[in-house]
PDB file of C-alpha atoms in Angstrom:
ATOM      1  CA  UNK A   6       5.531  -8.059  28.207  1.00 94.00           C
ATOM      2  CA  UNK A   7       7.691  -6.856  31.021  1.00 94.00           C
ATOM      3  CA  UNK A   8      10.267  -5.804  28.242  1.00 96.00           C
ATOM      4  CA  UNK A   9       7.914  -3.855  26.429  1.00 97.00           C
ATOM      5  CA  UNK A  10       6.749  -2.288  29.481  1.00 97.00           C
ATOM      6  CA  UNK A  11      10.122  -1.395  30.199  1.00 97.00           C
ATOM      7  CA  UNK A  12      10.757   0.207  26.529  1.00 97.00           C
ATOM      8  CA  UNK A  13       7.306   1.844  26.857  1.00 97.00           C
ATOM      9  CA  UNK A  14       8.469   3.566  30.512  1.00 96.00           C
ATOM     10  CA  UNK A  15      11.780   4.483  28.416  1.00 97.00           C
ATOM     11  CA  UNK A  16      10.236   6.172  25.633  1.00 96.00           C
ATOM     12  CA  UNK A  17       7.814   8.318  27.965  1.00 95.00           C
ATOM     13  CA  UNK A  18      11.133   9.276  29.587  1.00 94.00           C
ATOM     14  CA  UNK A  19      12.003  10.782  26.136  1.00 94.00           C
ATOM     15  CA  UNK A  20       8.683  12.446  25.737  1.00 94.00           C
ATOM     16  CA  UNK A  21       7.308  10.275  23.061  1.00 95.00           C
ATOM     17  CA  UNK A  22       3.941   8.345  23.465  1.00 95.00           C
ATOM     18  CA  UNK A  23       5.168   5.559  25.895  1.00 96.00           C
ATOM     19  CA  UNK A  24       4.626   2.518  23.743  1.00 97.00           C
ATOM     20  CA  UNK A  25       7.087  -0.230  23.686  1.00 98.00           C
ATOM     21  CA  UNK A  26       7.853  -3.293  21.567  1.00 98.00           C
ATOM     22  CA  UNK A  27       9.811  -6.729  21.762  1.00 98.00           C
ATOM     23  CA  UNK A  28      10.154  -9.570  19.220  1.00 98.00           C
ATOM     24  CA  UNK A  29      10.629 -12.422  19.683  1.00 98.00           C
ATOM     25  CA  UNK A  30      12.359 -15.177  17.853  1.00 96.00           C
ATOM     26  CA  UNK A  31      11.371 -18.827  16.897  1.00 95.00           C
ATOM     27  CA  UNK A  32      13.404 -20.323  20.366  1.00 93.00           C
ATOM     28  CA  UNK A  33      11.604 -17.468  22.377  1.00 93.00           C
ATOM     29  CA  UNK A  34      15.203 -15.559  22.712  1.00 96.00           C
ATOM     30  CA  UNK A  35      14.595 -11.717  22.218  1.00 97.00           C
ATOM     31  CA  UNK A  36      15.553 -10.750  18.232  1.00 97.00           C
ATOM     32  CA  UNK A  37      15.006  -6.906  18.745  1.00 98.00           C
ATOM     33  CA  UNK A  38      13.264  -3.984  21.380  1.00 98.00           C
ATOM     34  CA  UNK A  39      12.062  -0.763  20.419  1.00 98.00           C
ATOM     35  CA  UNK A  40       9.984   2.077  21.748  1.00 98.00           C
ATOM     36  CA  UNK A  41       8.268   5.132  19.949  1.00 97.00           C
ATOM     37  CA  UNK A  42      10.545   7.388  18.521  1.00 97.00           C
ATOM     38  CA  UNK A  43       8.003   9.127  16.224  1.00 95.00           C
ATOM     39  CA  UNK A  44       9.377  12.902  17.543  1.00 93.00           C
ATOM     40  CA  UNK A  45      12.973  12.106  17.987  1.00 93.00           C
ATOM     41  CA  UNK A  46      13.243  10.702  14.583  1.00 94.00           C
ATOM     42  CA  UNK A  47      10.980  13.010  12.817  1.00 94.00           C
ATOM     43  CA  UNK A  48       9.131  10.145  11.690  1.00 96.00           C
ATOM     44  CA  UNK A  49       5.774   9.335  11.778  1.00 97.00           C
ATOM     45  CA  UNK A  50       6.156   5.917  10.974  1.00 97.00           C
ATOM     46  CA  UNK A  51       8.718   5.437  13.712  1.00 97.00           C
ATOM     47  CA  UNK A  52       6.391   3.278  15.961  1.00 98.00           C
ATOM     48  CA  UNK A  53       7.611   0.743  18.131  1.00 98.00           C
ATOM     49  CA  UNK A  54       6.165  -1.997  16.469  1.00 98.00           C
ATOM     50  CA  UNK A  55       7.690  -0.948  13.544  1.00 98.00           C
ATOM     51  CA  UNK A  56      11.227   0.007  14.849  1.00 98.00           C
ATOM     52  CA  UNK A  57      11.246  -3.274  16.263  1.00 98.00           C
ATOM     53  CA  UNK A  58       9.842  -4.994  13.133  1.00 98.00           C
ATOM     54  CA  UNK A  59      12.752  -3.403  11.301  1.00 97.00           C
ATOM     55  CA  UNK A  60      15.680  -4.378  13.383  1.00 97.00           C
ATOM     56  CA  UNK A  61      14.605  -8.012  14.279  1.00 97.00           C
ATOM     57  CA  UNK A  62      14.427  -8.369  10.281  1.00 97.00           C
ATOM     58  CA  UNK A  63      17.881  -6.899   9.768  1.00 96.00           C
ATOM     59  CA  UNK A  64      19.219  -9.079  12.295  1.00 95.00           C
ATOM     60  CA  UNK A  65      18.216 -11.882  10.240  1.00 93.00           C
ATOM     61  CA  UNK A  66      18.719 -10.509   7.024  1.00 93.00           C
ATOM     62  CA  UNK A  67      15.334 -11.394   5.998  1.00 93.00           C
ATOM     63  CA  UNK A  68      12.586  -9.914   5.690  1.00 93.00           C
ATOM     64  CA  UNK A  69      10.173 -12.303   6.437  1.00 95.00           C
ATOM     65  CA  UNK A  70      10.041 -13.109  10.533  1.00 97.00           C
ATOM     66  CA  UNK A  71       9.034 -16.724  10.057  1.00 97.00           C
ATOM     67  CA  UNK A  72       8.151 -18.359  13.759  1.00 97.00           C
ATOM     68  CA  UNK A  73       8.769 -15.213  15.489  1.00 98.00           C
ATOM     69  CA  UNK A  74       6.118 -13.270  17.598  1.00 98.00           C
ATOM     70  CA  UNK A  75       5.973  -9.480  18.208  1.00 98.00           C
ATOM     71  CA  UNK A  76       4.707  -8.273  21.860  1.00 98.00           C
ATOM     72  CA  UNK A  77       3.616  -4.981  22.340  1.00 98.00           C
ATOM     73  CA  UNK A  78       2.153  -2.498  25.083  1.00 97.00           C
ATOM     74  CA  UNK A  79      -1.077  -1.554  22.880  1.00 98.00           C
ATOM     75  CA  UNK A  80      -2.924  -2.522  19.989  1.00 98.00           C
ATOM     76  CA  UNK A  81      -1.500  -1.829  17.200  1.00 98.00           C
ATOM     77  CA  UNK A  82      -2.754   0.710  14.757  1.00 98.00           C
ATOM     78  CA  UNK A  83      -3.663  -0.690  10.928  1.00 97.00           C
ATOM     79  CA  UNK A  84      -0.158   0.676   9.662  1.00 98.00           C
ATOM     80  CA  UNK A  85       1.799  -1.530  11.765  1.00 98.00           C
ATOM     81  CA  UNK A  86      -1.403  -4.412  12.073  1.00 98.00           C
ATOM     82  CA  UNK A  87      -0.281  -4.501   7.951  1.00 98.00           C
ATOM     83  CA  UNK A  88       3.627  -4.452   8.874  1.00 98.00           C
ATOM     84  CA  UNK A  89       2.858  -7.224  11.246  1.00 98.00           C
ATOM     85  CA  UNK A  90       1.342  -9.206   8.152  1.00 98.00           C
ATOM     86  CA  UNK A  91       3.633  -8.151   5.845  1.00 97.00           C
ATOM     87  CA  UNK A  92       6.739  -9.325   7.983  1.00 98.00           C
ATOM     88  CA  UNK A  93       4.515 -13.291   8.613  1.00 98.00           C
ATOM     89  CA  UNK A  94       4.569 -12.674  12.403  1.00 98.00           C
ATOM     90  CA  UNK A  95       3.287 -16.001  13.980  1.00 98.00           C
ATOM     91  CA  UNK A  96       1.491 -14.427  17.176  1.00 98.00           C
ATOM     92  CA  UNK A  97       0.602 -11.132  18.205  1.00 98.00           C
ATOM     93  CA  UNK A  98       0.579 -10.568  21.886  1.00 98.00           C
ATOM     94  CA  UNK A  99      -0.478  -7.128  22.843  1.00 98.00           C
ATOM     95  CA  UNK A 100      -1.241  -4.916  26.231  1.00 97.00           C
ATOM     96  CA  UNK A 101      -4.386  -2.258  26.006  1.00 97.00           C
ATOM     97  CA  UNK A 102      -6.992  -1.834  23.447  1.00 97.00           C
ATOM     98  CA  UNK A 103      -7.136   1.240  21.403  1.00 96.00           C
ATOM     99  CA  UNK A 104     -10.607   1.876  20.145  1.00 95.00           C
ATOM    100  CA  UNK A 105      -9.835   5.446  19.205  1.00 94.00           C
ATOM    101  CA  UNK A 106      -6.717   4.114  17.150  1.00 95.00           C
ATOM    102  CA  UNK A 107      -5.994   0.617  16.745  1.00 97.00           C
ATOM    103  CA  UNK A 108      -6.241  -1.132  13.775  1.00 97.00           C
ATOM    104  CA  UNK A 109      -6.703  -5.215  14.960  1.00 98.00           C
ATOM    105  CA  UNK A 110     -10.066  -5.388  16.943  1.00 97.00           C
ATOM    106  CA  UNK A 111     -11.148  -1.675  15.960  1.00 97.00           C
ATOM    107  CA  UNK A 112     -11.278   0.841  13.162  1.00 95.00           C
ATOM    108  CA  UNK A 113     -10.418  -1.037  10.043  1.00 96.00           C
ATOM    109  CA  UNK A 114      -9.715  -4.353  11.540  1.00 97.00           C
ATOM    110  CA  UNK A 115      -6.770  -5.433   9.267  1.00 97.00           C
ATOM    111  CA  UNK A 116      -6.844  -9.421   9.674  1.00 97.00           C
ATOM    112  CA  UNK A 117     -10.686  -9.123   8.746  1.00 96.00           C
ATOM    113  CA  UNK A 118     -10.499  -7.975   5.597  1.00 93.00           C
ATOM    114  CA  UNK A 119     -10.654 -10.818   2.727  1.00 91.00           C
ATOM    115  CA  UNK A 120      -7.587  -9.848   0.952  1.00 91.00           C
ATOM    116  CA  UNK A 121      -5.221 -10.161   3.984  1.00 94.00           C
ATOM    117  CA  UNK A 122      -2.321 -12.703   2.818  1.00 91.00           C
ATOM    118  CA  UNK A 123      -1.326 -13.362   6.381  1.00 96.00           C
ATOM    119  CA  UNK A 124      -3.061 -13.618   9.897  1.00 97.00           C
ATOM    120  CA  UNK A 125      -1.212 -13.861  13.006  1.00 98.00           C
ATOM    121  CA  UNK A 126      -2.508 -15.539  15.711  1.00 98.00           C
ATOM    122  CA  UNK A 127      -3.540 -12.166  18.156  1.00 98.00           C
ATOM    123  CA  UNK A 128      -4.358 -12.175  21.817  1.00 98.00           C
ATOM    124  CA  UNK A 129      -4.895  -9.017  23.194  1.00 97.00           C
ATOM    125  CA  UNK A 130      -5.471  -7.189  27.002  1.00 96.00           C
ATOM    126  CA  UNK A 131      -2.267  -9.021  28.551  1.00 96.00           C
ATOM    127  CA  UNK A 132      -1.334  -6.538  31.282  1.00 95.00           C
ATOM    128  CA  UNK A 133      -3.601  -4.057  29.524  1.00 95.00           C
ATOM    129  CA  UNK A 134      -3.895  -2.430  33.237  1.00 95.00           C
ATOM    130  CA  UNK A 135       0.144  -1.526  33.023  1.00 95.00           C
ATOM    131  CA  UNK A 136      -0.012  -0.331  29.724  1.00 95.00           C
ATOM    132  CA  UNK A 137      -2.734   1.933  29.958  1.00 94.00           C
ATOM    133  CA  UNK A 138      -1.879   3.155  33.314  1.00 94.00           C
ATOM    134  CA  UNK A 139       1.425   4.269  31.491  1.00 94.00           C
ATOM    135  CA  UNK A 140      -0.316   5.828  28.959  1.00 94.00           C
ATOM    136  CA  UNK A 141      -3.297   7.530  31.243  1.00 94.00           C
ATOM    137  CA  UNK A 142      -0.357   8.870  33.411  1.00 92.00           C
ATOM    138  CA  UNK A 143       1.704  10.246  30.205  1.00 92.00           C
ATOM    139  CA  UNK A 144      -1.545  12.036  28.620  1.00 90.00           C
ATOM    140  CA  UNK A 145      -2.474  13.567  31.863  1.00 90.00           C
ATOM    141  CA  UNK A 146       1.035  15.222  32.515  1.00 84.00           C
ATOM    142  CA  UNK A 147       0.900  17.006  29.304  1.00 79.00           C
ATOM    143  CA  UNK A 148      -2.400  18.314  29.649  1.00 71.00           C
ATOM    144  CA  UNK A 149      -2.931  21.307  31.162  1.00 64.00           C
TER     145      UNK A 149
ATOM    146  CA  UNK B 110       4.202  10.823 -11.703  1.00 94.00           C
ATOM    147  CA  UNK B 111       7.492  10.302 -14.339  1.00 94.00           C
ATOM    148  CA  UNK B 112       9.352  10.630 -11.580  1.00 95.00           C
ATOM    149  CA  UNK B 113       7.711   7.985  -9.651  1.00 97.00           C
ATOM    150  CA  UNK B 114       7.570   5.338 -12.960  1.00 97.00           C
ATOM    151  CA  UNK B 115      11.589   6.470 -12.862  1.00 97.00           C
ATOM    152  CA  UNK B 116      11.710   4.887  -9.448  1.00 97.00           C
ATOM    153  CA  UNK B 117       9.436   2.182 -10.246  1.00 97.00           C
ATOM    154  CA  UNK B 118      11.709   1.200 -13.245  1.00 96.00           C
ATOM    155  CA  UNK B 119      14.828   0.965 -11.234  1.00 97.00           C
ATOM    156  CA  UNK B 120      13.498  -1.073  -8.690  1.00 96.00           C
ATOM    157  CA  UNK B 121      12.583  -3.353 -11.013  1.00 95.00           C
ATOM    158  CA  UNK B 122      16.376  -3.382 -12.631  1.00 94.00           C
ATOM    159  CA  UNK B 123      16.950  -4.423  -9.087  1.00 94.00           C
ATOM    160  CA  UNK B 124      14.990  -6.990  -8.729  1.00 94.00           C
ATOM    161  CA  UNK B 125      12.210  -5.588  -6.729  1.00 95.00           C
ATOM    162  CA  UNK B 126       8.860  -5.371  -7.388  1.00 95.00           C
ATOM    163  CA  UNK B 127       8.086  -2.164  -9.190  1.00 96.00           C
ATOM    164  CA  UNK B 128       6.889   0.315  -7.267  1.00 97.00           C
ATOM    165  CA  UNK B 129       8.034   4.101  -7.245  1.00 98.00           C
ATOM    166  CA  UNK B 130       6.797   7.150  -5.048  1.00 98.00           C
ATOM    167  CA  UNK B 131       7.847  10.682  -4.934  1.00 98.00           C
ATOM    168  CA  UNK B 132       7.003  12.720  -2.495  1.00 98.00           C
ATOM    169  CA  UNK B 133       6.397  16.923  -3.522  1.00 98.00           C
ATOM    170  CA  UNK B 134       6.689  19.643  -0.917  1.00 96.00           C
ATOM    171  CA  UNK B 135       4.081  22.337  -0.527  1.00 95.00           C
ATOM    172  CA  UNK B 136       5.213  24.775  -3.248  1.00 93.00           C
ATOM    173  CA  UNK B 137       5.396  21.355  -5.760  1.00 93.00           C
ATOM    174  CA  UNK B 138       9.176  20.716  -5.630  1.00 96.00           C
ATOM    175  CA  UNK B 139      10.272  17.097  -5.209  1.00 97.00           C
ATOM    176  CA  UNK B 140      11.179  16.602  -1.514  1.00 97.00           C
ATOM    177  CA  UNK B 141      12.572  12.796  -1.451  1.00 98.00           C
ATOM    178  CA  UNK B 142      11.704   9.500  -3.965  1.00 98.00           C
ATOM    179  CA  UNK B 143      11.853   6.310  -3.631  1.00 98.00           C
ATOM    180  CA  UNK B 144      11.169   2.602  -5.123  1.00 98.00           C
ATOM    181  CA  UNK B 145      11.174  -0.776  -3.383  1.00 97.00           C
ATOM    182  CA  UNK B 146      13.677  -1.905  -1.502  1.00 97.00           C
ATOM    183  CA  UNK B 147      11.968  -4.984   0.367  1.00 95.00           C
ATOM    184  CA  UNK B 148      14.663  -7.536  -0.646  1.00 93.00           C
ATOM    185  CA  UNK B 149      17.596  -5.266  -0.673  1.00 93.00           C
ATOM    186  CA  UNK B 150      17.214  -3.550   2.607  1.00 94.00           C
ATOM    187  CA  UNK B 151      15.939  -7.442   4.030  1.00 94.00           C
ATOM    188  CA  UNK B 152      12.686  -5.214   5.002  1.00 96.00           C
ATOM    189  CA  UNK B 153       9.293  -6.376   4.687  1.00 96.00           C
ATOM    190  CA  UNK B 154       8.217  -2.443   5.138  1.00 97.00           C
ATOM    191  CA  UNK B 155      10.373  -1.045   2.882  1.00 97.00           C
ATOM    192  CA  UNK B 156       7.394   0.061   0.436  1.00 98.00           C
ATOM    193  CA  UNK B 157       8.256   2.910  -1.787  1.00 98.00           C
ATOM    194  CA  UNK B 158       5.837   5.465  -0.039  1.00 98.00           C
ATOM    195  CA  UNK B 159       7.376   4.431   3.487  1.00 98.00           C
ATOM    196  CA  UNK B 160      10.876   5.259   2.389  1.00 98.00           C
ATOM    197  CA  UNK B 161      10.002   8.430   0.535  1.00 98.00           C
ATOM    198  CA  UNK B 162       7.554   9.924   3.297  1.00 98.00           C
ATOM    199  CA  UNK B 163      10.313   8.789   5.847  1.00 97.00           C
ATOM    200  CA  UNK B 164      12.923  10.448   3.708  1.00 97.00           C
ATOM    201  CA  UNK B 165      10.859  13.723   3.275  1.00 97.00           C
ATOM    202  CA  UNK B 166      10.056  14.483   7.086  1.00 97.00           C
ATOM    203  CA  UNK B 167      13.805  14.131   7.776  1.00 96.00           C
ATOM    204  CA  UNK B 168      14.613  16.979   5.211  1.00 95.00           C
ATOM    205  CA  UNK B 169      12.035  18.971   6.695  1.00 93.00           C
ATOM    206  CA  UNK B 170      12.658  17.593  10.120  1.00 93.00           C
ATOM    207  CA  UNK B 171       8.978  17.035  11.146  1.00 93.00           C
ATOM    208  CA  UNK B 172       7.487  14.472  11.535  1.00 93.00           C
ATOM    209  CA  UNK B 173       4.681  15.783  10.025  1.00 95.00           C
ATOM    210  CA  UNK B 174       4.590  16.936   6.432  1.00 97.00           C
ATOM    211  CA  UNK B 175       1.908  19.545   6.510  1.00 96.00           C
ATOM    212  CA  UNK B 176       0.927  20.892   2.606  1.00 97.00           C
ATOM    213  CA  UNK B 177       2.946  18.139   1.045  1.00 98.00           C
ATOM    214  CA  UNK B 178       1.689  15.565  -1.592  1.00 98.00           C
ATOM    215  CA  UNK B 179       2.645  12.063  -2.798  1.00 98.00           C
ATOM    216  CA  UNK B 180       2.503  10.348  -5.823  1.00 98.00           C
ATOM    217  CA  UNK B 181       2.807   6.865  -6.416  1.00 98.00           C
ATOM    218  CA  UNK B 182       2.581   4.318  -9.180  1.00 97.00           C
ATOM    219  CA  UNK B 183       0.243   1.919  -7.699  1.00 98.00           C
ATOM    220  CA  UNK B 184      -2.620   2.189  -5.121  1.00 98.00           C
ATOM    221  CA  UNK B 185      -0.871   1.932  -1.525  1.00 98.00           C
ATOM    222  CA  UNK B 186      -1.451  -1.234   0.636  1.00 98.00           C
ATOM    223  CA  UNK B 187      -3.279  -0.729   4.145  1.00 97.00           C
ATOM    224  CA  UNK B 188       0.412  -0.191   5.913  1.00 98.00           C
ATOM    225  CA  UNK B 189       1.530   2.439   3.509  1.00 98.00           C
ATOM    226  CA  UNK B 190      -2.471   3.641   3.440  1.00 98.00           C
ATOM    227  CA  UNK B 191      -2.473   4.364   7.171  1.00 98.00           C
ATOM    228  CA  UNK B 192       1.172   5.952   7.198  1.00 98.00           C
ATOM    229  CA  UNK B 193       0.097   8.459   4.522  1.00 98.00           C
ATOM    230  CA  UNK B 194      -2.095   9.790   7.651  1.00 98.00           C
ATOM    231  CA  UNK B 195      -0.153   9.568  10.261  1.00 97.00           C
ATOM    232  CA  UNK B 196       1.975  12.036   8.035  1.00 98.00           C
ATOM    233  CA  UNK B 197      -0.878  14.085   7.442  1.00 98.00           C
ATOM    234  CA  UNK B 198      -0.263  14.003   3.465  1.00 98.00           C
ATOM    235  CA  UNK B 199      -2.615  16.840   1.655  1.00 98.00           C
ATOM    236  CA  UNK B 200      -3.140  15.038  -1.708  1.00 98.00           C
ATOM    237  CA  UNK B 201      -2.090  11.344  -2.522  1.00 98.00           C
ATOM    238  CA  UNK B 202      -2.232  10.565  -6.198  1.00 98.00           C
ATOM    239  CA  UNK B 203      -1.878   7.229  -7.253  1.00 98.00           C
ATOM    240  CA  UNK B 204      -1.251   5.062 -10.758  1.00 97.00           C
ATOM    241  CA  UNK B 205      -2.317   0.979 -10.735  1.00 97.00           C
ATOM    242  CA  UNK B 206      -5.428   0.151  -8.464  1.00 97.00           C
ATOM    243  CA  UNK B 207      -4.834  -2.973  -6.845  1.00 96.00           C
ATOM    244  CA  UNK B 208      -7.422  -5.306  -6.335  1.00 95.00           C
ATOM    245  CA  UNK B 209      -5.743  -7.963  -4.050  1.00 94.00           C
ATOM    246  CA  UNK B 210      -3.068  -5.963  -2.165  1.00 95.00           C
ATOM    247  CA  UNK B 211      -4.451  -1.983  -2.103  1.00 97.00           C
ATOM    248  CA  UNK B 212      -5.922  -0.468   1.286  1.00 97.00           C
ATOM    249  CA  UNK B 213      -7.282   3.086  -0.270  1.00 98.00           C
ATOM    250  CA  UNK B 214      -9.932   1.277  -2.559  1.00 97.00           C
ATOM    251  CA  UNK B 215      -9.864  -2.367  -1.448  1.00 96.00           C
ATOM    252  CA  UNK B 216      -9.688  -4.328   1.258  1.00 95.00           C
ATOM    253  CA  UNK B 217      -9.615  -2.551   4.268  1.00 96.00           C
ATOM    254  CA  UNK B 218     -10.396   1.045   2.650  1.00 97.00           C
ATOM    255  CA  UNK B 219      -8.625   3.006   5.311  1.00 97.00           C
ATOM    256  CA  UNK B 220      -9.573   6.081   4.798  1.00 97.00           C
ATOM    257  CA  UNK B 221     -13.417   4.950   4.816  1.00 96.00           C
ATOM    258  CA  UNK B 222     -13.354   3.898   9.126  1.00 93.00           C
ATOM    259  CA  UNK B 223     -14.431   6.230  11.337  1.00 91.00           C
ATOM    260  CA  UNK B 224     -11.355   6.058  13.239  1.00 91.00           C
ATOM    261  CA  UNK B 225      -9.059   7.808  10.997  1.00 94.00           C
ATOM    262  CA  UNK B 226      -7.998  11.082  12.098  1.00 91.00           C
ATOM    263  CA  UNK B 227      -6.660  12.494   8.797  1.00 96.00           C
ATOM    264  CA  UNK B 228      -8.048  11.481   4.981  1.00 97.00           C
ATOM    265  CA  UNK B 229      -5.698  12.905   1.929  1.00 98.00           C
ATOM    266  CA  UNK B 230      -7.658  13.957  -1.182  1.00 98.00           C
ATOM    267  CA  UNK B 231      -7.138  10.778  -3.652  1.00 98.00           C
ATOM    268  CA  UNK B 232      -6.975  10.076  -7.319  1.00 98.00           C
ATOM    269  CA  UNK B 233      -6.526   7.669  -8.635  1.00 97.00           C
ATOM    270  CA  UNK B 234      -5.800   5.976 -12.034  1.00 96.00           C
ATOM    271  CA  UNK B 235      -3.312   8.372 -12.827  1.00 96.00           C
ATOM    272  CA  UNK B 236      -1.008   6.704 -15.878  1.00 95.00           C
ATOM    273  CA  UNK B 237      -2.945   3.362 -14.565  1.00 95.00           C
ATOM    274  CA  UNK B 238      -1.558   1.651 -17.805  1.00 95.00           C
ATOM    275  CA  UNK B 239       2.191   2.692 -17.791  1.00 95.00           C
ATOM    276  CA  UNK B 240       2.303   1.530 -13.830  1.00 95.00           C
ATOM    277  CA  UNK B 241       0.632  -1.792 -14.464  1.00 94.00           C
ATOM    278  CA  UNK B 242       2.348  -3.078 -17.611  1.00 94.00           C
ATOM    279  CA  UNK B 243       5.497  -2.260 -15.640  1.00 94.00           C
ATOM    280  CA  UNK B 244       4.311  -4.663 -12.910  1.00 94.00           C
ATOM    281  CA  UNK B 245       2.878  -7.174 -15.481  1.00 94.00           C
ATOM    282  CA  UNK B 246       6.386  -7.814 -17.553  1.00 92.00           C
ATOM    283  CA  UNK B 247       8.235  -7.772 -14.268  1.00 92.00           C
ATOM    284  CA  UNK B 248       6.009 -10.803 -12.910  1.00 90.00           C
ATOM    285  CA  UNK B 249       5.649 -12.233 -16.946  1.00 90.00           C
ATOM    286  CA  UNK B 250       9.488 -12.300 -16.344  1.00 84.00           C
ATOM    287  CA  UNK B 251       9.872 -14.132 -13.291  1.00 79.00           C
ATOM    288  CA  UNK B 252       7.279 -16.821 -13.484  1.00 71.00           C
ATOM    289  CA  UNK B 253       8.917 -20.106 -15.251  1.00 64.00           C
TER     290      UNK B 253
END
């Protein structure tokens, strides 16, 4: 979580929602980091879960992450609670719950639904004081 | 939605499941298309809406794509469901429902929690037969 923290610190440096991402592979070594790059990319998709989804699977050449677990700064929302699925992460660790926007234990709760093909193990709220503090501090600086 | 079976059909010449998505910009003009490129691109998130809605926001260099609309030949799973949002896509037409893998009218019906912040106008249906007999021979052909 530490690494994510530190990608989440980075990417508030840039100006982008400070959100950060690490996965991790089967032996526990790091596979791939990422933090949001949704306005430097132009991409709306360009999460850090995602970024990070993407690279650690290109780094294998597969694109199924058997074994590995993705840790992230916040819950994630239900596009990258599917990704998460769709690329058979083992465990989910992530940082502070999102009730306006996450997609695991809010909103449309992703792994509940019946026709989810794959379930990763989730624990949720590590260091969720960090990550929101990160976030509380980005949102307030913008605001006038 | 020709366009889109186009891109469906020569995903499935490579070997990918066929799925095609155009996306059209505001005045109706085709602003980026795409089919599947899970295996090729070793990318579990490498739907054809992802990679034509990622593709369309870097030719108009926004991460949002404000007035635009995207058509696709089968109903989008919950990932591609919730990045359709995040885009802020006007209209989303669609071709196959999908009972076991859509998120628009199954499973977790994205659009339908309380939490999402932006809901495209949907139809589906749209050349339903021509998009599912296209996915039907392409799995006919590959089970033994």
């Amino acid at each position: 979580m530490d690494e994510a923290l530190a990608e989440a610190r980075a990417a508030a440096a840039r100006g982008e929602i400070p959100v950060g991402a690490v996965v991790l592979g089967p032996g526990g070594g790091i596979l791939a980091r990422a933090g949001n790059r949704t306005e430097a990319d132009s991409d709306a998709s360009a999460h850090a879960e995602l970024l990070a989804l993407r690279a650690a699977a290109q780094r294998q050449r597969s694109p199924r992450l058997i074994g590995c677990d993705l840790v992230v700064t916040l819950e994630p929302c239900p596009m990258c609670a599917q990704a998460i699925s769709l690329f058979r992460i083992r465990r989910l660790v992530f940082g502070a719950y999102d009730p306006k926007g996450g997609g695991v234990e809010h909103g449309p709760r992703i792994y509940d639904a019946s026709s989810c093909h794959h379930r990763p193990e989730v624990i949720g709220g590590v260091r969720e004081t960090d990550s929101a503090a990160l976030l509380r501090a980005f949102f307030r600086d913008r605001r006038p």
